[in-house]
């Protein structure tokens, strides 16, 4: 990957106080029922009272996180809007589908149908920013956000002159979606306090989560907080293949294991990926601080967005919050961060993020 | 200058049948695939006409050589497999096993065609072993991963969903990955099976005509839905030549833009769509008069055809190239529309014929142009333009040129 993705701003709507960064982890939001829902910000800030009335929460989350990211970067009209979401607005899909079934296909209103379209947030963000340029939506399970970032990277590599892109990922947890996924061991059978998720690595499943994360990206390093220098998507890798992919990514960027200051790890507490995570952690340099985030975000298809937002947070704050430290390393600075996410299906994604 | 991207393989299933011969025969006979409803279990089944694929799920499974009955495949996946099987009639699978390639798929509602039948059971608490194999099928990536698994392939996979422009975007992504040297080859396209969810969605928007649709007609009454899947094998021109592949067409131009106007309706002046077509022309370094045929999006809704017609006039003037919508043949196949209509455009160029816009009677009063209403053979075409426009203001134009 020759073209770095410079991150100008990042916005998070998550179960934690991440939208209001000054309150982040103060206090830590937790749950005891294996579900972490977002802490909602004031959605009326960016969305008009007329529009907001019919909007489902996923739309409000996506639009607000996107608009806020642009505002923080000082960009009015982005050159592209690229989004990754595994399931879009689940609530809208559920509402239209259940109405269709219960009303026997009569007298349906189209709102849920329209808003469940996977690119509806793309459309709203384009309208609100008057962005008539490239607009794209990736819907590939646990790779959705990474595909979006890969596209952004390709866009910047194709670009002449400075370009500013809005990229983001979001997914929603609902009561029904929880029941559905629980049937295929996505979530733990036993109730777990979310803060202790990683001490339950002996059973199947994780805890449910949701969130919306948007990033303003550019090929212009001015005002960038950090930059993504590598993105990899690994389909159910063996432990060796994962180690090799990391080694390849570091080598391409001229750094070694010892240069990794933080590994931001998307461990989700599911025993089925212990065979990947245990050697990964054991193979880290003693320099490297291992951080974990799914005890704060819950598990969902685009949870790596929260991980990437946290990486960005580390570059804008001088210390690593104790609530995310899994194992303290000896490095005292934050220059190179490896984000490693693992999904319930044992797919793994990697991002190398550095300070410049 | 970046290397050219060429198309060396095509696969398709639609209401007109499977593969090239079935489609060309139907086009030449002006025989529509839109009929009364056989398979879709809707309370409105007797009221609508649809571009349904005539085979049942079991018949599709038999044709594909997979188990019939509850085999874990949704109709969406079965259609995607059928289109891929067709592509592999002319493409050696080992080509795709020996090197990294990309598989870019698209759909709008995943496996809704199955899920809507079992949803109330699926959301009930308690065990539900019977339906577990379908539980993840609402994910759009389900068909993508199942198709790759079926052929034992490990491609770079992506699934796109931008409503009715989805599979056109698949082709753009594949082309960009080839140009950037990420892969040499990409299979790009998409598929959608009919579902009550989508039919009722468009019906609730009052966008569905209960009679056969009439694109670009003054008296058009909305769209007919259809189902289809299609794939194109894209590769770098040098790798196609190196292996002596038959080059069907060059993907010479493409553009993805957004209307930024309304959640579902296109800009009424056609401003957004005209920008898309113009950008594709610019990329291909072509003048408007170079285009020999436009396969229009032409859904036959009030909004689309007015917007698209005006957009064509903006770019091409009232002396526009021959254009038609092939949706009266297949219905609006949503995520598949972009790729199957791209394939129709390539065949039109290969055969040097203009495909007819069936059911056209009266020119729209807002337009100075009208579509070709009967098949024209022996018409020189060197470049075709294919449009796909979707909800969310998503506009895509593709241009294919003779090799």
XYZ file of C-alpha atoms in Angstrom:
759
model
C 0.000 0.000 0.000
C 1.864 2.999 -1.279
C -0.722 5.671 -0.557
C -1.180 6.375 3.164
C -4.653 7.244 4.403
C -4.152 10.328 6.499
C -6.800 10.594 9.200
C -7.893 14.183 9.770
C -10.693 13.471 12.191
C -12.610 10.622 13.767
C -16.059 10.509 15.303
C -17.517 7.705 17.343
C -21.001 6.906 18.534
C -20.606 3.858 20.729
C -21.876 2.415 24.009
C -19.216 4.569 25.707
C -19.098 8.342 25.998
C -16.994 8.497 22.854
C -18.951 11.142 20.957
C -18.222 13.516 23.809
C -14.540 12.681 23.999
C -13.904 14.643 27.181
C -16.143 12.231 29.055
C -14.622 9.124 27.518
C -14.549 6.247 30.032
C -15.682 8.590 32.765
C -17.551 6.533 33.702
C -17.143 3.270 31.790
C -20.547 2.133 30.527
C -21.164 -1.549 31.132
C -23.972 -4.080 31.048
C -24.812 -7.464 32.585
C -27.100 -8.841 29.872
C -24.602 -9.390 27.045
C -25.853 -6.341 25.151
C -24.213 -2.964 24.825
C -26.338 -0.315 23.137
C -24.977 3.068 22.117
C -24.984 6.105 24.376
C -26.958 8.405 22.098
C -25.739 11.949 21.471
C -28.067 14.828 20.596
C -29.110 13.810 17.079
C -30.943 17.102 16.517
C -27.649 18.933 16.107
C -27.219 17.947 12.464
C -30.655 16.668 11.439
C -33.655 18.930 10.919
C -36.776 18.426 13.080
C -38.794 17.509 9.979
C -36.336 14.856 8.818
C -35.597 13.425 12.248
C -39.195 12.478 13.003
C -39.298 9.540 10.600
C -35.674 8.548 10.895
C -34.677 5.291 12.521
C -31.828 5.239 15.019
C -29.315 3.748 12.572
C -29.847 6.632 10.179
C -29.540 9.156 12.985
C -26.353 7.489 14.237
C -24.748 7.237 10.802
C -25.645 10.726 9.666
C -24.598 12.346 12.939
C -21.242 10.547 13.122
C -20.538 11.388 9.493
C -21.460 15.064 9.743
C -19.520 15.487 12.974
C -16.389 13.905 11.514
C -16.500 16.344 8.586
C -17.127 19.268 10.905
C -14.155 18.335 13.072
C -11.965 18.199 9.959
C -13.352 21.474 8.628
C -14.590 19.839 5.413
C -17.986 20.910 4.042
C -18.283 18.824 0.881
C -16.224 15.628 0.759
C -14.812 14.283 -2.519
C -16.280 10.867 -1.782
C -18.581 9.171 0.716
C -17.702 5.530 1.295
C -19.483 3.405 3.877
C -19.245 -0.111 5.233
C -22.160 -1.742 7.019
C -22.961 -5.403 7.354
C -26.675 -4.927 7.894
C -27.607 -1.273 7.531
C -30.734 -0.225 9.363
C -31.878 -3.485 10.921
C -34.796 -1.794 12.705
C -36.241 -0.538 9.425
C -35.903 -3.951 7.818
C -37.612 -5.564 10.824
C -40.439 -3.040 10.849
C -41.240 -3.351 7.167
C -40.926 -7.137 7.165
C -43.119 -7.638 10.238
C -45.708 -5.151 8.965
C -45.766 -6.983 5.667
C -46.347 -10.293 7.433
C -48.920 -9.056 9.969
C -50.825 -6.803 7.558
C -50.799 -9.555 4.927
C -49.141 -7.290 2.358
C -51.836 -4.608 2.516
C -51.670 -0.872 3.314
C -47.927 -0.725 3.936
C -46.031 2.533 4.340
C -42.681 2.671 2.512
C -40.548 4.355 5.198
C -39.002 1.158 6.560
C -38.399 -0.185 3.065
C -36.615 2.981 1.945
C -34.536 3.375 5.079
C -33.505 -0.288 5.141
C -31.787 0.200 1.782
C -28.127 -0.263 2.591
C -27.009 3.006 1.023
C -29.631 5.229 2.646
C -27.129 6.885 4.993
C -24.850 7.456 1.975
C -27.710 9.242 0.245
C -28.515 11.428 3.236
C -24.883 12.389 3.763
C -24.566 13.249 0.059
C -27.666 15.455 0.269
C -26.581 17.175 3.467
C -23.055 17.882 2.225
C -24.071 18.465 -1.431
C -21.484 15.867 -2.372
C -22.292 14.799 -5.928
C -19.139 12.749 -6.368
C -18.196 9.137 -5.705
C -20.539 7.332 -3.339
C -20.209 3.687 -2.366
C -21.519 1.110 0.124
C -19.812 -2.144 1.157
C -21.894 -4.816 2.842
C -19.510 -7.696 3.402
C -19.963 -8.889 6.996
C -16.820 -8.399 9.104
C -14.892 -6.911 6.168
C -17.360 -4.095 5.430
C -15.399 -1.257 7.025
C -12.044 -2.552 5.787
C -13.343 -2.741 2.199
C -14.530 0.832 2.587
C -11.068 1.911 3.732
C -9.404 -0.069 0.956
C -11.599 1.765 -1.564
C -10.678 5.082 0.062
C -7.025 4.185 -0.262
C -7.500 3.330 -3.946
C -9.356 6.634 -4.486
C -6.482 8.601 -3.004
C -3.966 6.634 -5.048
C -5.963 7.560 -8.192
C -6.301 11.213 -7.186
C -4.552 14.236 -8.567
C -4.370 17.045 -6.025
C -5.601 17.003 -2.456
C -8.761 14.999 -1.813
C -10.874 14.717 1.311
C -13.000 11.619 1.751
C -15.603 10.661 4.312
C -15.404 6.992 5.240
C -17.247 5.175 7.953
C -18.849 2.033 9.246
C -21.879 1.289 11.354
C -24.085 -1.522 12.548
C -27.008 -1.797 14.875
C -28.027 -4.213 17.630
C -31.715 -4.933 18.095
C -33.544 -7.315 20.432
C -34.573 -9.471 17.466
C -31.187 -9.461 15.827
C -29.730 -10.557 19.176
C -32.123 -13.528 19.318
C -31.266 -14.491 15.742
C -27.523 -14.409 16.201
C -27.717 -16.008 19.628
C -29.038 -19.126 17.908
C -25.744 -19.566 16.112
C -23.573 -18.978 19.187
C -22.693 -15.399 18.410
C -23.275 -14.462 22.046
C -22.355 -16.133 25.303
C -24.936 -18.375 26.967
C -23.996 -17.147 30.428
C -24.642 -13.513 31.407
C -21.374 -11.638 31.503
C -20.537 -8.247 32.901
C -19.227 -6.515 29.821
C -16.128 -5.173 31.594
C -15.046 -8.723 32.390
C -15.592 -10.053 28.843
C -11.990 -11.047 28.304
C -11.859 -13.156 31.455
C -14.551 -15.350 29.889
C -12.389 -16.640 27.061
C -13.314 -20.253 27.879
C -16.810 -20.275 26.329
C -18.319 -19.687 22.923
C -19.594 -16.305 21.800
C -19.145 -12.683 22.769
C -21.423 -9.831 23.831
C -23.546 -7.799 21.445
C -22.638 -4.276 20.510
C -23.266 -1.525 18.020
C -21.855 1.776 16.876
C -21.136 4.252 14.106
C -17.618 5.462 13.316
C -16.624 7.969 10.679
C -13.246 9.227 9.569
C -12.272 12.130 7.348
C -9.388 10.880 5.236
C -6.993 12.593 2.877
C -3.830 12.251 0.849
C -2.884 15.596 2.392
C -0.803 15.018 5.545
C -1.432 18.555 6.841
C -3.448 18.481 10.054
C -3.472 14.683 10.098
C -3.425 12.948 13.454
C -2.130 9.658 12.121
C -2.127 7.577 8.956
C -3.175 4.084 7.936
C -0.268 2.473 6.097
C -1.566 -1.036 5.666
C -4.913 -2.834 5.495
C -5.273 -6.609 5.298
C -8.312 -8.880 5.289
C -7.673 -12.505 6.138
C -10.373 -15.117 5.556
C -10.257 -17.597 8.421
C -6.472 -17.665 8.568
C -4.437 -20.264 10.381
C -2.377 -18.929 13.251
C 0.739 -19.193 11.080
C -0.933 -17.318 8.226
C -1.923 -14.533 10.613
C 1.632 -14.234 11.956
C 2.948 -14.211 8.396
C 0.492 -11.509 7.318
C 1.601 -9.311 10.210
C 5.265 -9.931 9.447
C 4.647 -9.041 5.769
C 2.847 -5.837 6.671
C 5.585 -4.721 9.068
C 8.326 -5.583 6.599
C 6.643 -3.620 3.797
C 6.642 -0.615 6.070
C 10.213 -1.066 7.217
C 9.484 -1.760 10.860
C 9.818 -4.743 13.169
C 7.787 -6.317 15.945
C 9.731 -4.285 18.504
C 8.604 -1.042 16.858
C 4.932 -1.727 17.595
C 4.081 0.471 20.572
C 0.484 -0.679 20.867
C -1.417 -3.602 19.500
C -5.102 -2.657 19.533
C -6.698 -6.056 19.676
C -10.315 -6.890 18.846
C -10.407 -9.946 21.091
C -14.059 -10.821 21.618
C -13.919 -13.507 24.308
C -14.995 -16.330 21.995
C -13.106 -19.539 22.758
C -13.211 -20.412 19.050
C -10.571 -17.797 18.235
C -8.242 -18.556 21.156
C -6.037 -20.512 18.748
C -5.414 -17.237 16.895
C -5.296 -14.792 19.798
C -3.071 -16.717 22.244
C -0.097 -17.046 19.869
C -0.672 -13.504 18.622
C -0.344 -12.086 22.117
C 2.512 -14.401 23.031
C 4.352 -13.290 19.891
C 4.219 -9.600 20.735
C 7.377 -7.777 21.704
C 7.821 -6.843 25.371
C 7.847 -3.262 24.106
C 4.280 -3.576 22.920
C 1.324 -2.610 25.071
C -1.613 -4.840 24.224
C -4.895 -2.994 24.333
C -8.383 -4.450 23.983
C -11.676 -2.764 23.153
C -14.631 -5.105 22.747
C -15.367 -5.044 26.472
C -16.324 -1.417 25.747
C -17.968 -1.695 22.315
C -19.399 -5.190 22.220
C -18.994 -7.386 19.156
C -20.530 -6.494 15.789
C -19.511 -6.637 12.152
C -18.012 -3.161 11.996
C -16.614 -3.090 15.561
C -13.165 -2.486 14.094
C -14.442 1.078 13.593
C -14.400 1.552 17.355
C -10.917 0.038 17.390
C -9.711 2.464 14.740
C -11.359 5.365 16.538
C -9.506 4.307 19.729
C -6.232 4.177 17.835
C -6.907 7.713 16.641
C -7.744 8.657 20.249
C -4.344 7.356 21.405
C -2.606 9.625 18.903
C -4.532 12.647 20.169
C -4.057 11.890 23.882
C -0.794 11.360 25.618
C -1.649 8.321 27.709
C -3.305 4.951 27.167
C -6.476 4.640 29.285
C -6.074 1.903 31.880
C -9.481 0.470 30.982
C -8.180 -0.744 27.640
C -4.795 -2.075 28.744
C -4.665 -5.846 28.548
C -0.902 -6.150 29.023
C 1.441 -3.249 29.631
C 4.521 -3.030 27.429
C 7.713 -1.089 27.973
C 7.292 1.402 25.141
C 6.543 4.866 26.443
C 5.492 6.519 23.190
C 2.743 5.931 20.619
C 4.150 5.964 17.091
C 3.216 2.632 15.554
C -0.067 0.898 16.319
C -1.238 -2.396 14.891
C -5.011 -2.847 14.929
C -5.944 -6.512 14.805
C -9.609 -7.414 14.750
C -11.077 -10.906 14.926
C -14.695 -11.796 14.164
C -16.941 -14.569 15.437
C -16.379 -16.319 12.097
C -12.615 -16.179 12.805
C -11.909 -13.729 10.014
C -9.122 -11.313 10.890
C -8.405 -7.783 9.717
C -5.226 -5.799 10.237
C -4.445 -2.118 10.011
C -1.102 -0.497 10.581
C -1.531 3.050 11.852
C 1.427 5.339 12.445
C 1.939 8.866 13.675
C 2.794 10.211 10.205
C -1.211 5.439 -19.045
C -3.023 2.825 -16.999
C -3.610 -0.510 -18.614
C -6.956 -1.142 -20.317
C -9.458 -3.433 -18.643
C -11.195 -5.933 -20.893
C -14.093 -8.363 -20.536
C -13.312 -11.953 -21.440
C -16.197 -13.920 -19.987
C -19.904 -13.470 -19.315
C -22.512 -15.425 -17.378
C -26.190 -14.725 -16.940
C -29.555 -16.035 -15.833
C -32.737 -13.983 -16.153
C -36.395 -14.434 -16.975
C -35.262 -14.912 -20.579
C -33.256 -18.013 -19.664
C -29.644 -18.943 -19.031
C -26.745 -17.893 -21.256
C -26.263 -16.001 -24.469
C -28.312 -18.076 -26.915
C -31.476 -17.982 -24.831
C -31.227 -14.213 -24.518
C -30.434 -13.475 -28.161
C -33.281 -15.726 -29.274
C -35.713 -13.867 -27.029
C -34.426 -10.464 -28.179
C -34.747 -11.404 -31.850
C -38.268 -12.699 -31.290
C -39.171 -9.669 -29.149
C -40.353 -12.213 -26.597
C -40.598 -10.812 -23.074
C -39.799 -12.852 -19.991
C -42.408 -10.965 -17.991
C -45.386 -13.159 -17.163
C -47.874 -13.963 -14.434
C -46.478 -15.206 -11.128
C -45.489 -18.853 -10.620
C -43.082 -19.058 -7.688
C -43.388 -15.919 -5.554
C -45.879 -16.601 -2.755
C -47.467 -13.176 -2.525
C -51.114 -12.428 -1.749
C -50.833 -10.127 -4.762
C -49.537 -12.899 -7.030
C -52.595 -12.834 -9.271
C -52.463 -9.062 -9.699
C -48.884 -8.590 -10.869
C -46.642 -9.570 -13.720
C -43.002 -10.268 -12.941
C -39.748 -11.125 -14.675
C -39.588 -14.398 -12.789
C -37.045 -17.064 -13.623
C -39.171 -20.007 -14.561
C -37.229 -22.618 -12.572
C -38.137 -23.487 -8.985
C -35.414 -23.637 -6.337
C -35.307 -27.430 -6.653
C -35.028 -27.214 -10.424
C -32.198 -24.705 -10.066
C -30.498 -26.969 -7.530
C -30.749 -29.956 -9.855
C -29.299 -27.971 -12.723
C -26.420 -26.909 -10.466
C -25.843 -30.407 -9.110
C -26.445 -29.432 -5.498
C -28.868 -31.198 -3.141
C -32.513 -30.210 -3.503
C -34.772 -29.235 -0.587
C -33.402 -27.374 2.430
C -29.834 -27.173 1.168
C -28.983 -23.926 2.966
C -28.882 -21.955 -0.286
C -31.310 -19.102 -0.747
C -32.770 -18.409 -4.184
C -30.416 -15.434 -4.397
C -27.440 -17.745 -4.041
C -28.899 -20.297 -6.463
C -29.274 -17.591 -9.117
C -25.734 -16.373 -8.492
C -24.439 -19.937 -8.835
C -26.384 -20.413 -12.073
C -24.871 -17.246 -13.568
C -21.403 -18.270 -12.414
C -21.881 -21.739 -13.916
C -22.721 -20.048 -17.205
C -19.585 -17.904 -17.053
C -17.490 -20.989 -16.325
C -18.703 -22.612 -19.545
C -16.155 -20.433 -21.301
C -13.660 -19.781 -18.510
C -11.254 -22.320 -17.096
C -11.721 -22.484 -13.331
C -8.047 -23.322 -12.862
C -7.258 -19.828 -14.094
C -8.885 -18.511 -10.929
C -7.309 -21.063 -8.627
C -3.731 -20.320 -9.545
C -3.460 -16.683 -8.563
C -5.181 -14.079 -6.413
C -8.274 -12.666 -8.062
C -11.215 -10.625 -6.882
C -14.838 -11.642 -6.678
C -17.037 -8.559 -6.437
C -20.687 -9.377 -5.877
C -23.744 -7.223 -5.297
C -27.262 -7.583 -4.015
C -29.927 -5.500 -2.355
C -31.644 -7.710 0.226
C -29.415 -10.768 0.675
C -31.452 -13.904 1.171
C -34.711 -12.114 1.943
C -36.471 -14.463 -0.500
C -35.989 -17.244 2.087
C -35.925 -15.214 5.280
C -39.366 -13.678 4.763
C -40.861 -17.186 4.879
C -39.248 -18.139 8.189
C -38.770 -14.806 9.942
C -41.374 -15.197 12.694
C -39.896 -18.596 13.637
C -36.387 -17.230 13.506
C -37.103 -14.396 15.941
C -38.897 -16.663 18.425
C -36.717 -17.553 21.382
C -35.722 -21.178 21.864
C -34.014 -23.658 19.619
C -34.747 -23.687 15.936
C -32.417 -26.237 14.371
C -34.400 -26.437 11.142
C -33.807 -22.825 10.231
C -30.296 -22.366 11.625
C -28.644 -22.933 8.270
C -30.541 -19.935 6.907
C -30.056 -17.644 9.884
C -27.151 -15.717 8.410
C -28.698 -15.468 4.972
C -29.993 -11.947 5.439
C -26.371 -10.797 5.176
C -25.689 -9.572 1.653
C -22.317 -11.331 1.764
C -24.016 -14.709 2.095
C -24.295 -15.315 -1.641
C -20.771 -14.009 -2.237
C -19.188 -16.390 0.255
C -21.358 -19.342 -0.780
C -20.468 -18.911 -4.456
C -16.743 -18.759 -3.682
C -17.018 -21.798 -1.392
C -19.011 -23.772 -3.962
C -16.157 -23.565 -6.462
C -13.446 -23.930 -3.838
C -12.127 -20.456 -4.577
C -10.380 -18.097 -2.142
C -10.657 -14.733 -3.854
C -10.471 -11.250 -2.424
C -14.194 -10.823 -1.836
C -16.368 -7.752 -1.656
C -20.113 -7.261 -1.614
C -21.661 -3.972 -2.696
C -25.169 -2.673 -2.102
C -26.129 0.637 -3.659
C -29.708 -0.291 -4.549
C -30.360 -0.501 -8.297
C -26.837 0.503 -9.325
C -25.170 -2.185 -7.176
C -23.696 -4.514 -9.787
C -22.547 -1.667 -12.033
C -20.492 -0.586 -9.058
C -19.091 -4.138 -8.875
C -17.634 -3.699 -12.359
C -16.121 -0.350 -11.441
C -14.456 -1.737 -8.330
C -13.051 -4.720 -10.233
C -11.682 -2.450 -12.954
C -10.025 -0.171 -10.407
C -8.436 -3.114 -8.580
C -7.015 -4.344 -11.896
C -5.726 -0.901 -12.867
C -3.999 -0.553 -9.506
C -2.362 -3.950 -9.900
C -4.086 -5.435 -6.842
C -5.347 -8.308 -9.034
C -5.082 -9.235 -12.709
C -8.587 -10.643 -12.915
C -11.910 -9.991 -11.235
C -15.323 -11.578 -11.539
C -17.818 -8.778 -11.074
C -21.586 -8.680 -10.987
C -24.455 -9.502 -8.724
C -27.823 -11.103 -8.290
C -31.199 -10.615 -6.687
C -34.083 -13.035 -6.310
C -37.646 -11.793 -6.159
C -39.041 -11.361 -2.686
C -42.334 -10.198 -1.251
C -40.325 -7.659 0.737
C -39.098 -5.895 -2.387
C -42.340 -6.250 -4.318
C -44.325 -4.746 -1.454
C -41.674 -2.103 -0.909
C -41.957 -0.785 -4.444
C -45.728 -1.267 -4.359
C -45.985 0.852 -1.200
C -44.055 3.532 -3.098
C -46.688 3.288 -5.853
C -43.956 2.482 -8.334
C -45.276 -0.832 -9.664
C -47.250 -1.259 -12.880
C -49.578 -4.240 -12.846
C -49.389 -4.388 -16.655
C -46.198 -4.997 -18.665
C -44.029 -1.925 -18.167
C -43.628 0.812 -20.807
C -40.318 2.639 -20.372
C -40.087 6.151 -21.833
C -43.768 6.094 -22.778
C -46.045 9.040 -22.069
C -48.508 6.643 -20.423
C -46.015 4.570 -18.430
C -47.355 3.271 -15.148
C -44.339 2.088 -13.208
C -41.937 -0.827 -13.119
C -42.238 -4.612 -13.218
C -39.852 -6.361 -10.878
C -37.677 -9.205 -12.050
C -34.920 -11.476 -10.813
C -31.556 -12.254 -12.342
C -27.865 -12.739 -11.769
C -24.933 -11.948 -13.975
C -21.146 -11.862 -13.899
C -18.379 -10.502 -16.094
C -14.781 -11.648 -16.043
C -12.639 -8.528 -16.133
C -8.918 -8.663 -16.684
C -5.997 -6.561 -17.715
C -5.632 -6.431 -21.478
C -2.080 -7.757 -21.297
C -3.036 -10.828 -19.282
C -5.989 -11.512 -21.589
C -3.730 -11.316 -24.626
C -1.022 -13.378 -22.968
C -3.410 -16.276 -22.483
C -5.053 -15.822 -25.871
C -8.450 -15.060 -24.370
C -11.361 -13.920 -26.513
C -11.842 -10.232 -25.725
C -15.547 -9.429 -25.750
C -15.240 -5.725 -25.013
C -13.107 -3.056 -23.385
C -14.498 -1.322 -20.303
C -13.400 2.056 -21.585
C -15.254 4.416 -19.281
C -17.174 4.484 -16.043
C -18.479 6.970 -13.534
C -20.112 6.846 -10.135
C -21.735 10.045 -8.919
C -24.521 11.030 -6.582
C -27.582 13.199 -7.154
C -27.451 14.648 -3.612
C -31.095 15.476 -4.217
C -33.623 13.114 -2.549
C -33.613 9.724 -0.710
C -35.469 7.899 -3.488
C -36.301 10.244 -6.378
C -33.789 11.367 -9.021
C -33.254 15.046 -9.735
C -36.165 15.967 -12.056
C -33.983 17.924 -14.457
C -31.657 14.984 -15.066
C -28.712 17.004 -13.859
C -27.206 14.190 -11.783
C -27.554 11.484 -14.416
C -26.166 13.737 -17.149
C -23.084 14.404 -15.042
C -22.567 10.651 -14.657
C -22.799 9.963 -18.402
C -20.532 12.907 -19.223
C -17.863 11.755 -16.769
C -17.913 8.262 -18.262
C -17.523 9.745 -21.751
C -14.646 11.908 -20.545
C -12.882 8.920 -19.063
C -13.282 6.958 -22.288
C -12.109 10.046 -24.224
C -15.197 9.765 -26.425
C -17.505 12.370 -27.908
C -21.263 11.882 -27.481
C -21.626 10.985 -31.164
C -19.247 8.034 -30.719
C -21.874 6.162 -28.691
C -23.812 3.777 -30.940
C -26.321 2.510 -28.417
C -27.486 3.419 -24.924
C -28.946 0.692 -22.771
C -30.944 2.982 -20.507
C -31.899 2.365 -16.899
C -35.483 3.003 -18.079
C -37.483 1.580 -15.199
C -40.785 2.977 -16.528
C -41.427 4.902 -13.315
C -42.602 8.481 -13.752
C -39.513 9.884 -12.058
C -36.747 7.811 -13.578
C -37.731 8.044 -17.201
C -38.290 11.798 -17.091
C -34.988 12.393 -15.330
C -33.023 9.952 -17.495
C -34.634 11.135 -20.735
C -33.772 14.745 -19.966
C -30.269 13.685 -18.940
C -29.728 11.905 -22.269
C -30.902 15.051 -24.056
C -28.556 17.194 -21.976
C -25.552 15.099 -22.975
C -26.477 14.035 -26.493
C -28.982 16.685 -27.634
C -32.184 15.756 -29.440
C -30.115 13.836 -31.993
C -29.385 11.205 -29.339
C -27.979 7.765 -30.184
C -30.300 4.786 -30.442
C -31.462 3.963 -26.947
C -33.766 1.490 -25.279
C -34.623 0.003 -21.938
C -34.509 -3.798 -21.889
C -36.521 -3.935 -18.668
C -39.700 -4.915 -20.570
C -37.801 -8.166 -21.351
C -36.469 -8.975 -17.884
C -38.237 -6.737 -15.397
C -36.228 -4.513 -13.085
C -33.781 -6.939 -11.554
C -32.467 -4.431 -8.966
C -28.909 -5.312 -7.939
C -28.509 -7.492 -11.029
C -29.809 -4.843 -13.437
C -26.477 -3.108 -13.911
C -24.512 -6.186 -14.881
C -27.136 -7.944 -16.989
C -27.800 -4.769 -18.943
C -24.055 -4.262 -19.375
C -23.977 -7.775 -20.828
C -26.898 -6.932 -23.139
C -24.986 -3.866 -24.301
C -21.882 -5.943 -25.062
C -23.962 -8.453 -27.008
C -25.661 -5.640 -28.920
C -22.186 -4.460 -29.925
C -21.014 -7.975 -30.818
C -24.117 -8.648 -32.913
C -24.339 -5.065 -34.227
C -27.974 -4.796 -33.301
C -30.105 -2.400 -31.305
C -32.279 -4.096 -28.727
C -35.897 -2.991 -28.745
C -37.710 -1.096 -26.010
C -40.832 -3.279 -25.938
C -44.288 -1.826 -25.247
C -43.384 1.685 -26.384
C -46.297 3.548 -27.937
C -46.276 7.293 -27.269
C -43.357 9.691 -26.949
C -43.173 11.513 -23.599
C -44.377 15.075 -24.017
C -41.390 16.438 -22.062
C -38.879 14.817 -24.440
C -37.709 15.383 -27.991
C -36.328 11.842 -28.169
C -37.838 8.374 -28.055
C -36.486 4.836 -27.681
C -36.022 2.263 -30.440
C -39.185 0.186 -30.327
C -38.302 -2.708 -32.634
C -35.114 -4.673 -33.115
C -32.612 -3.202 -35.586
C -30.030 -5.595 -37.055
C -26.872 -4.583 -38.961
C -26.393 -1.320 -37.091
C -22.792 -0.235 -36.570
C -21.985 0.086 -32.851
C -18.457 0.733 -31.638
C -19.273 1.979 -28.162
C -22.237 1.324 -25.859
C -23.294 3.218 -22.768
C -25.144 1.452 -19.966
C -26.909 3.381 -17.197
C -27.952 2.275 -13.712
C -29.505 4.592 -11.187
C -30.630 3.784 -7.680
C -32.123 4.960 -4.411
C -29.871 7.161 -2.378
C -29.099 9.211 -5.495
C -26.651 6.565 -6.685
C -25.849 6.961 -10.409
C -23.521 4.770 -12.446
C -22.693 4.810 -16.157
C -20.481 2.265 -17.898
C -19.070 2.461 -21.433
C -17.986 -0.630 -23.351
C -16.004 -0.383 -26.577
C -15.091 -2.852 -29.306
C -11.788 -4.541 -28.639
